[in-house]
Amino acid sequence: SWGFRWRQKPNRDTYRRQASFISVTEMYKLKTRPDREELLSKLMQCDAVIYNVSQETGQVEEAMWAVTALHGLMGSFSGPKMFILISTVMTWASSKPVDPDDPTLPFTDEIFWSRKAHPNFARHIDLEKRVAKMGKTNRELFSTYVVASGLQYGMGENLFHYFFKKAWLGQEPEVSVFGDGHNIVPTIHIRDLASVIQHVIHHRPRPYYLLAVDGSNNSMEEIIKAVASTLGSGKIQKRPIEEALLVQDLSATNIDFLLVSLRMEAVFIRKLFSISWHCESGLVENVDLVVEEYRQTRGLLPIRMCVLGPPAAGKTTVSKQICQHYKLHYITLRDAVSEAIAQLVKADNSTMKDLLSSLKDSMKHNKGLKKQNQLKVLKEKLMSNPCRNQGFVLDGFPNTYEQAKEVFSGVEEDDETPHKASFRRVVPEFVFTLDAPDNLLVDRVMNLPESVVQEHNYHPENFTKRLATYRKMNTLEETVLTFFTELDIPSWHLEITSSKEADNQPLIQKILQTVGPPRSYSPSRQEVEEEERRKAEEMMKEEALAKAERERREAEEEEARRRASRLEKWSRCLKVVRRQKEEPLKAEALSYLKREVMPTLVQALSECCRVQPPDPVDFVAEYLIKNNPSDKPA
């Protein structure tokens, strides 16, 4: 709901001349829900109260209460008040044809009394009747108006947003049309609806029921086709109405709106008002303007950039990481030519054989990619709807001033209307040049896998030649950076300090900080849920791997403990066995000594003591040899 209060209370004679939005100095736009006593006090301060129930059905009951409450306080008014209800053409949805024999005859607000509402909008028509009734008591003091609005579009979209978003994202090949799409949809641009309300406040017309629709009679299929062609591939797919119920972005009320079929003509506003229409001919005729409003209002502006540098500087890795972060399209000249060849082969158009042959020859012999046909293909790729919607990263191109001029000059001159220029531009906003010393680049190539060397043709002799050519081109008077400087396009020189591409993360972060936040849709609730589910699954997988690794280590440790325990037990057993084997041997040895050795040794020692030789040791040894019992005959 909105309320307006004028700077000065005009008298009855000048009221109609002075009441305009320009003289409004205070507006209550009630975003929160105050209690009704507070709300009524606010409404009593306003000269004009506007309730919009055309899309938000939740305010129907509040509007019913508000107009009734204000009518009950008419005696307390300090001056004339106006109550305007913005209703919906859905209160006409079940009306009988004006002429059953001529279905092309439109409904007009001159026969509003015969309207019949859609079953789901019965409360709306009750509210319309209540508003009209409350204004008949004293129109000079409390005038009421019902403005039945067509389906609203423009300034970011609401009802039609689902189709705009699907076409802009381009994730599906076709945009869905639910039903046969032949239903005629009465529409009005939101700015034109605002103009109608402004004129009602300004002129206070005698008719209190007004239709607010533009001059179009487009079918739903025509509307969606126009949106799909301007934002996407232009392809649509008719689907059963029941499938619309499965779309989370479409409420049941939205589906009712999209299936309405009414030919309508706003007779009163054309007779009574001189409106400066924004889109009088409807959405289809003004689709380029409406699409540009959609882009600007929702901040869906493309990010366009070039990543330049010598061979092996890491342009491809950096470009793809940027594309992944910003959800941009990765473009190379070779890929664009390959795609064009595939499309020409599929089309099998005889008039394009020369172009096809030229493109195939350039790809086959790996030369001539800078010729006019190839550059034309690249320019068309950059001007395609996906690149105009999300933007692109152009990897390793252009290489020369002439190439940049051929691709990026003269694009805007082809536009028929000024508002097309902003989204048909293909000139990059950002130019990043990666660079590194030659020895670092050579070292990087030397450490690349053989498959990568083959893919990029980084064989030593070829790489050295390409690097020398790049250095030479950048010493010319007119370089590719000179072209961008002439167009006041900023460029950034980024020095690579490591031969390992994995060490370039700080460089990526610097680029992201320079470009700023993404300019595309935030993830939808479903995408957020899927991402959370994916992260949860990854976490569960990591936890499972960690658990398995922990269990493996614990099992290994347990096995080590068991092995150590078995080894210790085996060692004890071995000692016991060894001791058991050694004890009999010791006893036998001791017995042998006592029986065979000790008697002779005692005799030797006794004899040594008696004789007392000069060398006792030699004497004992000699004695033992002579008297060895083993030498005696048995």
PDB file of N, CA and C in Angstrom, residues 156-217:
ATOM      1  N   GLY A 156      12.978  -5.287 -14.496  1.00  0.00           N
ATOM      2  CA  GLY A 156      13.484  -6.428 -13.747  1.00  0.00           C
ATOM      3  C   GLY A 156      12.596  -7.646 -13.780  1.00  0.00           C
ATOM      4  N   GLU A 157      11.341  -7.463 -14.128  1.00  0.00           N
ATOM      5  CA  GLU A 157      10.380  -8.555 -14.266  1.00  0.00           C
ATOM      6  C   GLU A 157       9.970  -9.158 -12.919  1.00  0.00           C
ATOM      7  N   ASN A 158       8.738  -9.624 -12.906  1.00  0.00           N
ATOM      8  CA  ASN A 158       8.200 -10.329 -11.757  1.00  0.00           C
ATOM      9  C   ASN A 158       7.492 -11.588 -12.252  1.00  0.00           C
ATOM     10  N   LEU A 159       6.320 -11.386 -12.843  1.00  0.00           N
ATOM     11  CA  LEU A 159       5.557 -12.537 -13.322  1.00  0.00           C
ATOM     12  C   LEU A 159       6.307 -13.294 -14.416  1.00  0.00           C
ATOM     13  N   PHE A 160       6.923 -12.562 -15.358  1.00  0.00           N
ATOM     14  CA  PHE A 160       7.604 -13.203 -16.487  1.00  0.00           C
ATOM     15  C   PHE A 160       9.071 -13.536 -16.166  1.00  0.00           C
ATOM     16  N   HIS A 161       9.476 -13.320 -14.926  1.00  0.00           N
ATOM     17  CA  HIS A 161      10.890 -13.484 -14.598  1.00  0.00           C
ATOM     18  C   HIS A 161      11.391 -14.901 -14.863  1.00  0.00           C
ATOM     19  N   TYR A 162      10.565 -15.890 -14.607  1.00  0.00           N
ATOM     20  CA  TYR A 162      10.985 -17.279 -14.817  1.00  0.00           C
ATOM     21  C   TYR A 162      11.488 -17.474 -16.243  1.00  0.00           C
ATOM     22  N   PHE A 163      10.793 -16.924 -17.226  1.00  0.00           N
ATOM     23  CA  PHE A 163      11.151 -17.122 -18.634  1.00  0.00           C
ATOM     24  C   PHE A 163      12.390 -16.303 -19.000  1.00  0.00           C
ATOM     25  N   PHE A 164      12.475 -15.077 -18.469  1.00  0.00           N
ATOM     26  CA  PHE A 164      13.668 -14.270 -18.706  1.00  0.00           C
ATOM     27  C   PHE A 164      14.902 -14.971 -18.149  1.00  0.00           C
ATOM     28  N   LYS A 165      14.787 -15.486 -16.941  1.00  0.00           N
ATOM     29  CA  LYS A 165      15.940 -16.120 -16.293  1.00  0.00           C
ATOM     30  C   LYS A 165      16.372 -17.369 -17.058  1.00  0.00           C
ATOM     31  N   LYS A 166      15.405 -18.188 -17.463  1.00  0.00           N
ATOM     32  CA  LYS A 166      15.741 -19.406 -18.205  1.00  0.00           C
ATOM     33  C   LYS A 166      16.468 -19.070 -19.506  1.00  0.00           C
ATOM     34  N   ALA A 167      15.976 -18.047 -20.205  1.00  0.00           N
ATOM     35  CA  ALA A 167      16.609 -17.665 -21.470  1.00  0.00           C
ATOM     36  C   ALA A 167      17.994 -17.081 -21.225  1.00  0.00           C
ATOM     37  N   TRP A 168      18.142 -16.265 -20.177  1.00  0.00           N
ATOM     38  CA  TRP A 168      19.419 -15.626 -19.889  1.00  0.00           C
ATOM     39  C   TRP A 168      20.472 -16.654 -19.501  1.00  0.00           C
ATOM     40  N   LEU A 169      20.097 -17.597 -18.657  1.00  0.00           N
ATOM     41  CA  LEU A 169      21.054 -18.601 -18.209  1.00  0.00           C
ATOM     42  C   LEU A 169      21.487 -19.520 -19.339  1.00  0.00           C
ATOM     43  N   GLY A 170      20.543 -19.883 -20.218  1.00  0.00           N
ATOM     44  CA  GLY A 170      20.881 -20.727 -21.358  1.00  0.00           C
ATOM     45  C   GLY A 170      21.312 -22.130 -20.980  1.00  0.00           C
ATOM     46  N   GLN A 171      20.927 -22.583 -19.792  1.00  0.00           N
ATOM     47  CA  GLN A 171      21.330 -23.913 -19.351  1.00  0.00           C
ATOM     48  C   GLN A 171      20.514 -25.014 -20.019  1.00  0.00           C
ATOM     49  N   GLU A 172      19.356 -24.661 -20.535  1.00  0.00           N
ATOM     50  CA  GLU A 172      18.512 -25.612 -21.248  1.00  0.00           C
ATOM     51  C   GLU A 172      18.334 -25.123 -22.688  1.00  0.00           C
ATOM     52  N   PRO A 173      18.261 -26.029 -23.664  1.00  0.00           N
ATOM     53  CA  PRO A 173      18.204 -25.607 -25.072  1.00  0.00           C
ATOM     54  C   PRO A 173      16.933 -24.851 -25.437  1.00  0.00           C
ATOM     55  N   GLU A 174      15.830 -25.134 -24.744  1.00  0.00           N
ATOM     56  CA  GLU A 174      14.566 -24.457 -25.060  1.00  0.00           C
ATOM     57  C   GLU A 174      13.971 -23.846 -23.797  1.00  0.00           C
ATOM     58  N   VAL A 175      13.183 -22.778 -24.020  1.00  0.00           N
ATOM     59  CA  VAL A 175      12.410 -22.172 -22.937  1.00  0.00           C
ATOM     60  C   VAL A 175      11.002 -22.756 -23.007  1.00  0.00           C
ATOM     61  N   SER A 176      10.471 -23.148 -21.873  1.00  0.00           N
ATOM     62  CA  SER A 176       9.185 -23.844 -21.838  1.00  0.00           C
ATOM     63  C   SER A 176       8.011 -22.894 -22.036  1.00  0.00           C
ATOM     64  N   VAL A 177       7.022 -23.366 -22.808  1.00  0.00           N
ATOM     65  CA  VAL A 177       5.711 -22.730 -22.913  1.00  0.00           C
ATOM     66  C   VAL A 177       4.709 -23.738 -22.377  1.00  0.00           C
ATOM     67  N   PHE A 178       4.016 -23.374 -21.323  1.00  0.00           N
ATOM     68  CA  PHE A 178       3.088 -24.317 -20.699  1.00  0.00           C
ATOM     69  C   PHE A 178       1.710 -24.172 -21.347  1.00  0.00           C
ATOM     70  N   GLY A 179       1.210 -25.277 -21.850  1.00  0.00           N
ATOM     71  CA  GLY A 179      -0.031 -25.232 -22.626  1.00  0.00           C
ATOM     72  C   GLY A 179       0.284 -25.012 -24.088  1.00  0.00           C
ATOM     73  N   ASP A 180      -0.764 -24.694 -24.878  1.00  0.00           N
ATOM     74  CA  ASP A 180      -0.521 -24.488 -26.316  1.00  0.00           C
ATOM     75  C   ASP A 180       0.057 -23.116 -26.618  1.00  0.00           C
ATOM     76  N   GLY A 181      -0.005 -22.192 -25.646  1.00  0.00           N
ATOM     77  CA  GLY A 181       0.575 -20.867 -25.840  1.00  0.00           C
ATOM     78  C   GLY A 181      -0.253 -19.936 -26.701  1.00  0.00           C
ATOM     79  N   HIS A 182      -1.459 -20.345 -27.088  1.00  0.00           N
ATOM     80  CA  HIS A 182      -2.283 -19.511 -27.966  1.00  0.00           C
ATOM     81  C   HIS A 182      -3.114 -18.489 -27.197  1.00  0.00           C
ATOM     82  N   ASN A 183      -3.099 -18.550 -25.874  1.00  0.00           N
ATOM     83  CA  ASN A 183      -3.908 -17.620 -25.088  1.00  0.00           C
ATOM     84  C   ASN A 183      -3.391 -16.193 -25.219  1.00  0.00           C
ATOM     85  N   ILE A 184      -4.327 -15.259 -25.427  1.00  0.00           N
ATOM     86  CA  ILE A 184      -3.989 -13.844 -25.566  1.00  0.00           C
ATOM     87  C   ILE A 184      -3.830 -13.240 -24.169  1.00  0.00           C
ATOM     88  N   VAL A 185      -2.687 -12.606 -23.942  1.00  0.00           N
ATOM     89  CA  VAL A 185      -2.348 -12.126 -22.604  1.00  0.00           C
ATOM     90  C   VAL A 185      -2.387 -10.595 -22.580  1.00  0.00           C
ATOM     91  N   PRO A 186      -3.300  -9.990 -21.808  1.00  0.00           N
ATOM     92  CA  PRO A 186      -3.305  -8.525 -21.663  1.00  0.00           C
ATOM     93  C   PRO A 186      -2.158  -8.095 -20.760  1.00  0.00           C
ATOM     94  N   THR A 187      -1.366  -7.155 -21.211  1.00  0.00           N
ATOM     95  CA  THR A 187      -0.164  -6.765 -20.468  1.00  0.00           C
ATOM     96  C   THR A 187      -0.068  -5.248 -20.372  1.00  0.00           C
ATOM     97  N   ILE A 188       0.832  -4.797 -19.499  1.00  0.00           N
ATOM     98  CA  ILE A 188       1.161  -3.369 -19.400  1.00  0.00           C
ATOM     99  C   ILE A 188       2.528  -3.245 -18.743  1.00  0.00           C
ATOM    100  N   HIS A 189       3.316  -2.325 -19.250  1.00  0.00           N
ATOM    101  CA  HIS A 189       4.622  -2.054 -18.639  1.00  0.00           C
ATOM    102  C   HIS A 189       4.401  -1.356 -17.305  1.00  0.00           C
ATOM    103  N   ILE A 190       5.224  -1.667 -16.324  1.00  0.00           N
ATOM    104  CA  ILE A 190       5.051  -1.129 -14.975  1.00  0.00           C
ATOM    105  C   ILE A 190       5.133   0.392 -14.967  1.00  0.00           C
ATOM    106  N   ARG A 191       5.924   0.974 -15.870  1.00  0.00           N
ATOM    107  CA  ARG A 191       6.007   2.439 -15.938  1.00  0.00           C
ATOM    108  C   ARG A 191       4.729   3.028 -16.517  1.00  0.00           C
ATOM    109  N   ASP A 192       4.134   2.335 -17.478  1.00  0.00           N
ATOM    110  CA  ASP A 192       2.870   2.816 -18.040  1.00  0.00           C
ATOM    111  C   ASP A 192       1.751   2.697 -17.007  1.00  0.00           C
ATOM    112  N   LEU A 193       1.788   1.648 -16.196  1.00  0.00           N
ATOM    113  CA  LEU A 193       0.804   1.528 -15.125  1.00  0.00           C
ATOM    114  C   LEU A 193       0.960   2.684 -14.138  1.00  0.00           C
ATOM    115  N   ALA A 194       2.200   3.030 -13.823  1.00  0.00           N
ATOM    116  CA  ALA A 194       2.432   4.173 -12.936  1.00  0.00           C
ATOM    117  C   ALA A 194       1.910   5.468 -13.548  1.00  0.00           C
ATOM    118  N   SER A 195       2.048   5.617 -14.868  1.00  0.00           N
ATOM    119  CA  SER A 195       1.525   6.813 -15.536  1.00  0.00           C
ATOM    120  C   SER A 195       0.001   6.881 -15.448  1.00  0.00           C
ATOM    121  N   VAL A 196      -0.652   5.726 -15.587  1.00  0.00           N
ATOM    122  CA  VAL A 196      -2.114   5.686 -15.468  1.00  0.00           C
ATOM    123  C   VAL A 196      -2.527   6.149 -14.063  1.00  0.00           C
ATOM    124  N   ILE A 197      -1.881   5.617 -13.032  1.00  0.00           N
ATOM    125  CA  ILE A 197      -2.207   6.014 -11.662  1.00  0.00           C
ATOM    126  C   ILE A 197      -1.969   7.507 -11.461  1.00  0.00           C
ATOM    127  N   GLN A 198      -0.876   7.998 -12.022  1.00  0.00           N
ATOM    128  CA  GLN A 198      -0.571   9.430 -11.897  1.00  0.00           C
ATOM    129  C   GLN A 198      -1.674  10.276 -12.527  1.00  0.00           C
ATOM    130  N   HIS A 199      -2.149   9.861 -13.684  1.00  0.00           N
ATOM    131  CA  HIS A 199      -3.207  10.624 -14.352  1.00  0.00           C
ATOM    132  C   HIS A 199      -4.533  10.518 -13.594  1.00  0.00           C
ATOM    133  N   VAL A 200      -4.787   9.383 -12.989  1.00  0.00           N
ATOM    134  CA  VAL A 200      -6.008   9.271 -12.182  1.00  0.00           C
ATOM    135  C   VAL A 200      -5.957  10.260 -11.021  1.00  0.00           C
ATOM    136  N   ILE A 201      -4.819  10.323 -10.325  1.00  0.00           N
ATOM    137  CA  ILE A 201      -4.671  11.263  -9.211  1.00  0.00           C
ATOM    138  C   ILE A 201      -4.782  12.702  -9.706  1.00  0.00           C
ATOM    139  N   HIS A 202      -4.196  12.970 -10.833  1.00  0.00           N
ATOM    140  CA  HIS A 202      -4.145  14.338 -11.361  1.00  0.00           C
ATOM    141  C   HIS A 202      -5.503  14.796 -11.893  1.00  0.00           C
ATOM    142  N   HIS A 203      -6.212  13.922 -12.592  1.00  0.00           N
ATOM    143  CA  HIS A 203      -7.435  14.338 -13.296  1.00  0.00           C
ATOM    144  C   HIS A 203      -8.733  13.956 -12.567  1.00  0.00           C
ATOM    145  N   ARG A 204      -8.686  12.995 -11.656  1.00  0.00           N
ATOM    146  CA  ARG A 204      -9.889  12.529 -10.961  1.00  0.00           C
ATOM    147  C   ARG A 204     -11.039  12.312 -11.952  1.00  0.00           C
ATOM    148  N   PRO A 205     -10.889  11.339 -12.859  1.00  0.00           N
ATOM    149  CA  PRO A 205     -11.888  11.155 -13.914  1.00  0.00           C
ATOM    150  C   PRO A 205     -13.230  10.703 -13.342  1.00  0.00           C
ATOM    151  N   ARG A 206     -14.263  10.907 -14.146  1.00  0.00           N
ATOM    152  CA  ARG A 206     -15.590  10.504 -13.695  1.00  0.00           C
ATOM    153  C   ARG A 206     -15.741   8.987 -13.624  1.00  0.00           C
ATOM    154  N   PRO A 207     -15.297   8.195 -14.639  1.00  0.00           N
ATOM    155  CA  PRO A 207     -15.390   6.730 -14.526  1.00  0.00           C
ATOM    156  C   PRO A 207     -14.523   6.247 -13.364  1.00  0.00           C
ATOM    157  N   TYR A 208     -15.065   5.390 -12.573  1.00  0.00           N
ATOM    158  CA  TYR A 208     -14.325   4.912 -11.412  1.00  0.00           C
ATOM    159  C   TYR A 208     -13.739   3.521 -11.633  1.00  0.00           C
ATOM    160  N   TYR A 209     -14.000   2.912 -12.775  1.00  0.00           N
ATOM    161  CA  TYR A 209     -13.415   1.614 -13.107  1.00  0.00           C
ATOM    162  C   TYR A 209     -12.664   1.760 -14.427  1.00  0.00           C
ATOM    163  N   LEU A 210     -11.335   1.499 -14.402  1.00  0.00           N
ATOM    164  CA  LEU A 210     -10.492   1.710 -15.577  1.00  0.00           C
ATOM    165  C   LEU A 210      -9.666   0.457 -15.850  1.00  0.00           C
ATOM    166  N   LEU A 211      -9.609   0.094 -17.109  1.00  0.00           N
ATOM    167  CA  LEU A 211      -8.681  -0.948 -17.525  1.00  0.00           C
ATOM    168  C   LEU A 211      -7.330  -0.308 -17.822  1.00  0.00           C
ATOM    169  N   ALA A 212      -6.247  -0.947 -17.393  1.00  0.00           N
ATOM    170  CA  ALA A 212      -4.894  -0.459 -17.681  1.00  0.00           C
ATOM    171  C   ALA A 212      -4.140  -1.552 -18.421  1.00  0.00           C
ATOM    172  N   VAL A 213      -4.259  -1.542 -19.736  1.00  0.00           N
ATOM    173  CA  VAL A 213      -3.554  -2.512 -20.591  1.00  0.00           C
ATOM    174  C   VAL A 213      -2.961  -1.748 -21.764  1.00  0.00           C
ATOM    175  N   ASP A 214      -1.886  -2.285 -22.323  1.00  0.00           N
ATOM    176  CA  ASP A 214      -1.289  -1.634 -23.482  1.00  0.00           C
ATOM    177  C   ASP A 214      -2.050  -2.037 -24.742  1.00  0.00           C
ATOM    178  N   GLY A 215      -1.534  -1.628 -25.896  1.00  0.00           N
ATOM    179  CA  GLY A 215      -2.250  -1.856 -27.148  1.00  0.00           C
ATOM    180  C   GLY A 215      -1.955  -3.181 -27.811  1.00  0.00           C
ATOM    181  N   SER A 216      -1.262  -4.062 -27.121  1.00  0.00           N
ATOM    182  CA  SER A 216      -0.890  -5.343 -27.740  1.00  0.00           C
ATOM    183  C   SER A 216      -1.969  -6.389 -27.489  1.00  0.00           C
ATOM    184  N   ASN A 217      -1.954  -7.392 -28.341  1.00  0.00           N
ATOM    185  CA  ASN A 217      -2.774  -8.584 -28.143  1.00  0.00           C
ATOM    186  C   ASN A 217      -1.914  -9.802 -28.444  1.00  0.00           C
TER     187      ASN A 217
END
